[in-house]
PDB file of C-alpha atoms in Angstrom:
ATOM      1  CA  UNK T   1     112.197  98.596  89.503  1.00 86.00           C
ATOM      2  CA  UNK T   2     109.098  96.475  89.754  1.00 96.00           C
ATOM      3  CA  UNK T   3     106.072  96.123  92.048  1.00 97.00           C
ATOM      4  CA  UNK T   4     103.606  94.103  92.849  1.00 98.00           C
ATOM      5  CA  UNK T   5     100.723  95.481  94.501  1.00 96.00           C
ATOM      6  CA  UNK T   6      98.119  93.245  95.705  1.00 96.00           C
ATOM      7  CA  UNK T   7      94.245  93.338  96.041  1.00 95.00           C
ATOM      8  CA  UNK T   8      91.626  91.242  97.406  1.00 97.00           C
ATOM      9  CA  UNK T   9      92.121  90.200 101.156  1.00 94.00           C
ATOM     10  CA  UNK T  10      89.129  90.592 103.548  1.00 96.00           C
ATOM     11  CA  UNK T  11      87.064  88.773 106.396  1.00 97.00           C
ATOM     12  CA  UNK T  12      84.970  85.712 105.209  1.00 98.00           C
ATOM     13  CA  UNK T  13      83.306  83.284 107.002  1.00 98.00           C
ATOM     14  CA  UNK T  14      84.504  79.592 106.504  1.00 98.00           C
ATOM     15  CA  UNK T  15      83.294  77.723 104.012  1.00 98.00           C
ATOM     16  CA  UNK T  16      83.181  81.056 101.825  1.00 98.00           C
ATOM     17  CA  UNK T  17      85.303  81.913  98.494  1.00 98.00           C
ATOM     18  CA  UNK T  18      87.740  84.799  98.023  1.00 98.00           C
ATOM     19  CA  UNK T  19      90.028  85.941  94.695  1.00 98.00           C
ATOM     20  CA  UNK T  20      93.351  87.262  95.381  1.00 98.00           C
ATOM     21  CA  UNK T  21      94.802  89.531  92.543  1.00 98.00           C
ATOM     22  CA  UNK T  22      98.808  90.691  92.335  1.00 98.00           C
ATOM     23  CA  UNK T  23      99.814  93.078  89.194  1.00 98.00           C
ATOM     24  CA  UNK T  24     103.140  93.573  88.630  1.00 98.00           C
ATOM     25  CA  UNK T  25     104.735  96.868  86.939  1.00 97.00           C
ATOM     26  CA  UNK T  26     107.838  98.345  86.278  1.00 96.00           C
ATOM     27  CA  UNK T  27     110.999  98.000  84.019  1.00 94.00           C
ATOM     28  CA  UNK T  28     109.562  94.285  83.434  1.00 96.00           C
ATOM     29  CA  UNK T  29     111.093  92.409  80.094  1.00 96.00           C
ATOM     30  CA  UNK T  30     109.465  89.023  81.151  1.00 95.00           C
ATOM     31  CA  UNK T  31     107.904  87.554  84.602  1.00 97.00           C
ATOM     32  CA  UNK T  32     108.861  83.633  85.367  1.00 96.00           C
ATOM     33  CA  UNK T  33     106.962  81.933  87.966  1.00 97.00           C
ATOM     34  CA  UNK T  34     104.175  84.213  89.716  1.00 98.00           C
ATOM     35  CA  UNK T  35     102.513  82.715  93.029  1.00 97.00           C
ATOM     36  CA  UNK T  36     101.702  82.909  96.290  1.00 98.00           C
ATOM     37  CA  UNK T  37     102.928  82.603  99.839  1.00 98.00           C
ATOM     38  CA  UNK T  38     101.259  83.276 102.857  1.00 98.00           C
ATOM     39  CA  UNK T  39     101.722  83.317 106.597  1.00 98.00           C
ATOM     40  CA  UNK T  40      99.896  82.582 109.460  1.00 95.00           C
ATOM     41  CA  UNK T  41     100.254  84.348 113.116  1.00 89.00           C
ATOM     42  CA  UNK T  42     103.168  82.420 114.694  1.00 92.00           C
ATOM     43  CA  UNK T  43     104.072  80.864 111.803  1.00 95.00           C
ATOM     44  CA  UNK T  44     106.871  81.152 109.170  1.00 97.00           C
ATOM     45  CA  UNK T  45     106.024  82.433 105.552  1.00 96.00           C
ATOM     46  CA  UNK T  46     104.791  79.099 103.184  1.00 97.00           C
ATOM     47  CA  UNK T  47     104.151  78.646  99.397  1.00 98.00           C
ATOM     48  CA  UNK T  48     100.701  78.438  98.843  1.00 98.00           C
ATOM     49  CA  UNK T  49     100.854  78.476  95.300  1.00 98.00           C
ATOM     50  CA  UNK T  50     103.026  79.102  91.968  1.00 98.00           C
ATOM     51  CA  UNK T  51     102.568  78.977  88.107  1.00 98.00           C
ATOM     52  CA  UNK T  52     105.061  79.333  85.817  1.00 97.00           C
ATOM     53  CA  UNK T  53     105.031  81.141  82.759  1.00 96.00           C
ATOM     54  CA  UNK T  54     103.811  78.037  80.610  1.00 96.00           C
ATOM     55  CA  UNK T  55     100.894  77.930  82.726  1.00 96.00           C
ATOM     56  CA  UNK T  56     102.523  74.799  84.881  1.00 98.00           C
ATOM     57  CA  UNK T  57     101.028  74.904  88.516  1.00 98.00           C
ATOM     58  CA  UNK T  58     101.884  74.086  91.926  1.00 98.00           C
ATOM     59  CA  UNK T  59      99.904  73.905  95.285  1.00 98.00           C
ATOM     60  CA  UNK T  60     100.767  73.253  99.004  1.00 98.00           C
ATOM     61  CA  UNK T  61      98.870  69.992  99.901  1.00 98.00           C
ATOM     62  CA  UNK T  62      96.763  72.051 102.644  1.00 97.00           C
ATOM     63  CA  UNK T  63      95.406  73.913  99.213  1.00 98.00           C
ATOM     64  CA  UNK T  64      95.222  71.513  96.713  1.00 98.00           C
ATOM     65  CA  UNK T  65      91.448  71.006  95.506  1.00 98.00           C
ATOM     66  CA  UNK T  66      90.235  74.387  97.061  1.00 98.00           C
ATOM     67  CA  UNK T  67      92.871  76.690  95.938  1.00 98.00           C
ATOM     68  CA  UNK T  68      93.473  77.651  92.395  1.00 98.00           C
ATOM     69  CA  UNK T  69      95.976  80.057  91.050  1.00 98.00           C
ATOM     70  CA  UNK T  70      96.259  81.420  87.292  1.00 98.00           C
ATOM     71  CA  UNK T  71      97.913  84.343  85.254  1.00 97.00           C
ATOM     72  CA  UNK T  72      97.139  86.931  82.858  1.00 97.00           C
ATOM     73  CA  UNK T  73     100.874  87.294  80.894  1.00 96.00           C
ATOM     74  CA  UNK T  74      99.649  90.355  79.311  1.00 96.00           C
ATOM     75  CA  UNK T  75      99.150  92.380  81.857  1.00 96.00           C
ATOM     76  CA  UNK T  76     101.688  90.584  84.653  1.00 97.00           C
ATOM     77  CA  UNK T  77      98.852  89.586  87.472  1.00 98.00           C
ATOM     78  CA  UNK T  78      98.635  86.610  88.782  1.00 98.00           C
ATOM     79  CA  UNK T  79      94.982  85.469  90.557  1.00 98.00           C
ATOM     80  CA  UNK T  80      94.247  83.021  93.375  1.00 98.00           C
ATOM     81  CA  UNK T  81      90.753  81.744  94.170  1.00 98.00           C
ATOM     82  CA  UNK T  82      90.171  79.978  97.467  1.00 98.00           C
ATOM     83  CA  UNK T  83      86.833  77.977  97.162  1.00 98.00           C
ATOM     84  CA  UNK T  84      86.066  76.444 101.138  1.00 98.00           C
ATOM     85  CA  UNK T  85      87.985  78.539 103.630  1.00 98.00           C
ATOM     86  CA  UNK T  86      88.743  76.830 106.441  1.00 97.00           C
ATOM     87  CA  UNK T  87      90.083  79.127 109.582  1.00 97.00           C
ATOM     88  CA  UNK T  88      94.060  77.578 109.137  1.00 96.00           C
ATOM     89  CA  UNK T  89      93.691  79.672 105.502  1.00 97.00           C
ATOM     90  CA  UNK T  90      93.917  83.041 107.800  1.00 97.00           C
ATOM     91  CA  UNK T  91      96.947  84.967 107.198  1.00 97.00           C
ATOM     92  CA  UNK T  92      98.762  87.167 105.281  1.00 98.00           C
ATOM     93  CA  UNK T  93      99.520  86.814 101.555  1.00 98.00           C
ATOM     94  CA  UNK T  94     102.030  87.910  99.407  1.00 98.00           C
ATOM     95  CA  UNK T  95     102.311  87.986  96.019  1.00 98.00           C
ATOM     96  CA  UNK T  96     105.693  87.238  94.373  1.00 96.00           C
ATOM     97  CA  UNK T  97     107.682  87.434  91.403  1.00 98.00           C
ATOM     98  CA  UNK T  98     110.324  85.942  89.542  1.00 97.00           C
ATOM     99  CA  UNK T  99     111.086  88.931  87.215  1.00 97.00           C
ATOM    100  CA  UNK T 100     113.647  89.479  84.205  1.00 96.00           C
ATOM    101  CA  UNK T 101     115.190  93.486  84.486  1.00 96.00           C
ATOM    102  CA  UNK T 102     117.345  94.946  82.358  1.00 94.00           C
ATOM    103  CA  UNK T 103     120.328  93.797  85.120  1.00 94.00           C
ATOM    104  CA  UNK T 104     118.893  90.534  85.338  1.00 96.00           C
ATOM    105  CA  UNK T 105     116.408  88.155  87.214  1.00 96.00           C
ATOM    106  CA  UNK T 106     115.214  88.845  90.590  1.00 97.00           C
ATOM    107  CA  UNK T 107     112.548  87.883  93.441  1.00 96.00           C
ATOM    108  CA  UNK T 108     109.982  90.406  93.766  1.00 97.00           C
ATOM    109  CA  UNK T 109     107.455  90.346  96.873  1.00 97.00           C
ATOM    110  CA  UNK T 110     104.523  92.095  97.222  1.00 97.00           C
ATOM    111  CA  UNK T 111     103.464  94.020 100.510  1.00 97.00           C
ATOM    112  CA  UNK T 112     100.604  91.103 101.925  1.00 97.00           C
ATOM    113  CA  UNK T 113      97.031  91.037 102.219  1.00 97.00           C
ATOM    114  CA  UNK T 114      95.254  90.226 105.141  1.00 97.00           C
ATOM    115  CA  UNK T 115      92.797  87.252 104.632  1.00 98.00           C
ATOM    116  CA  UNK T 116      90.785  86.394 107.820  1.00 98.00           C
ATOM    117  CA  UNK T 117      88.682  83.079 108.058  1.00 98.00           C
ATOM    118  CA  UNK T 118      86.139  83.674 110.763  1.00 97.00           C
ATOM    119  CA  UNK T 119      83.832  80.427 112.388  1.00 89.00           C
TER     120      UNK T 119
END
């Protein structure tokens, strides 16, 4: 019904800057909150980042100041920049979803991206 396929993830060196991109398709009427969760080897899945609809934001403390996510509502992607990587940032990210289908609303995840903070 919908996807979200997500672009963006590579190796940068600390200190560096990356943009994450998620675009969602599919039997969509309307998307709710869009964000971002990520997680690191070892470690369970955590919200980086999510924006609602309205534009309203919210950011892990480990990302707040350095991280900032946004949304195009017209075409269903959501963006996060990460200004000053640090090495904890490595993981993977997913892109998610709160989506409105004709049956309803539902949590959509996208399949990760691998981000890599190198030293």
């Amino acid at each position: 019904q919908v996807q979200l396929v997500e672009s963006g993830g590579c190796l940068v060196q600390a200190g560096g800057s990356l943009r994450l991109s998620c675009a969602a398709s599919g039997s969509i009427r309307s998307i709710n909150a869009m964000g971002w969760h990520r997680q690191a080897p070892g470690k369970q899945r955590e919200l980086v980042a999510v924006i609602t609809r309205g534009g309203v934001t919210n950011y892990a403390d480990s990302v707040k100041g350095r991280f900032t996510v946004s949304r195009d509502n017209d075409k269903n992607t959501v963006y996060l920049q990460m200004n000053s990587l640090k090495r904890e940032d490595t993981g993977i990210y997913y892109c998610y979803a709160y989506a409105i289908v004709t049956t309803g609303g539902y949590d959509y995840w996208g399949q990760g991206t691998q981000v890599t903070v190198s030293s």
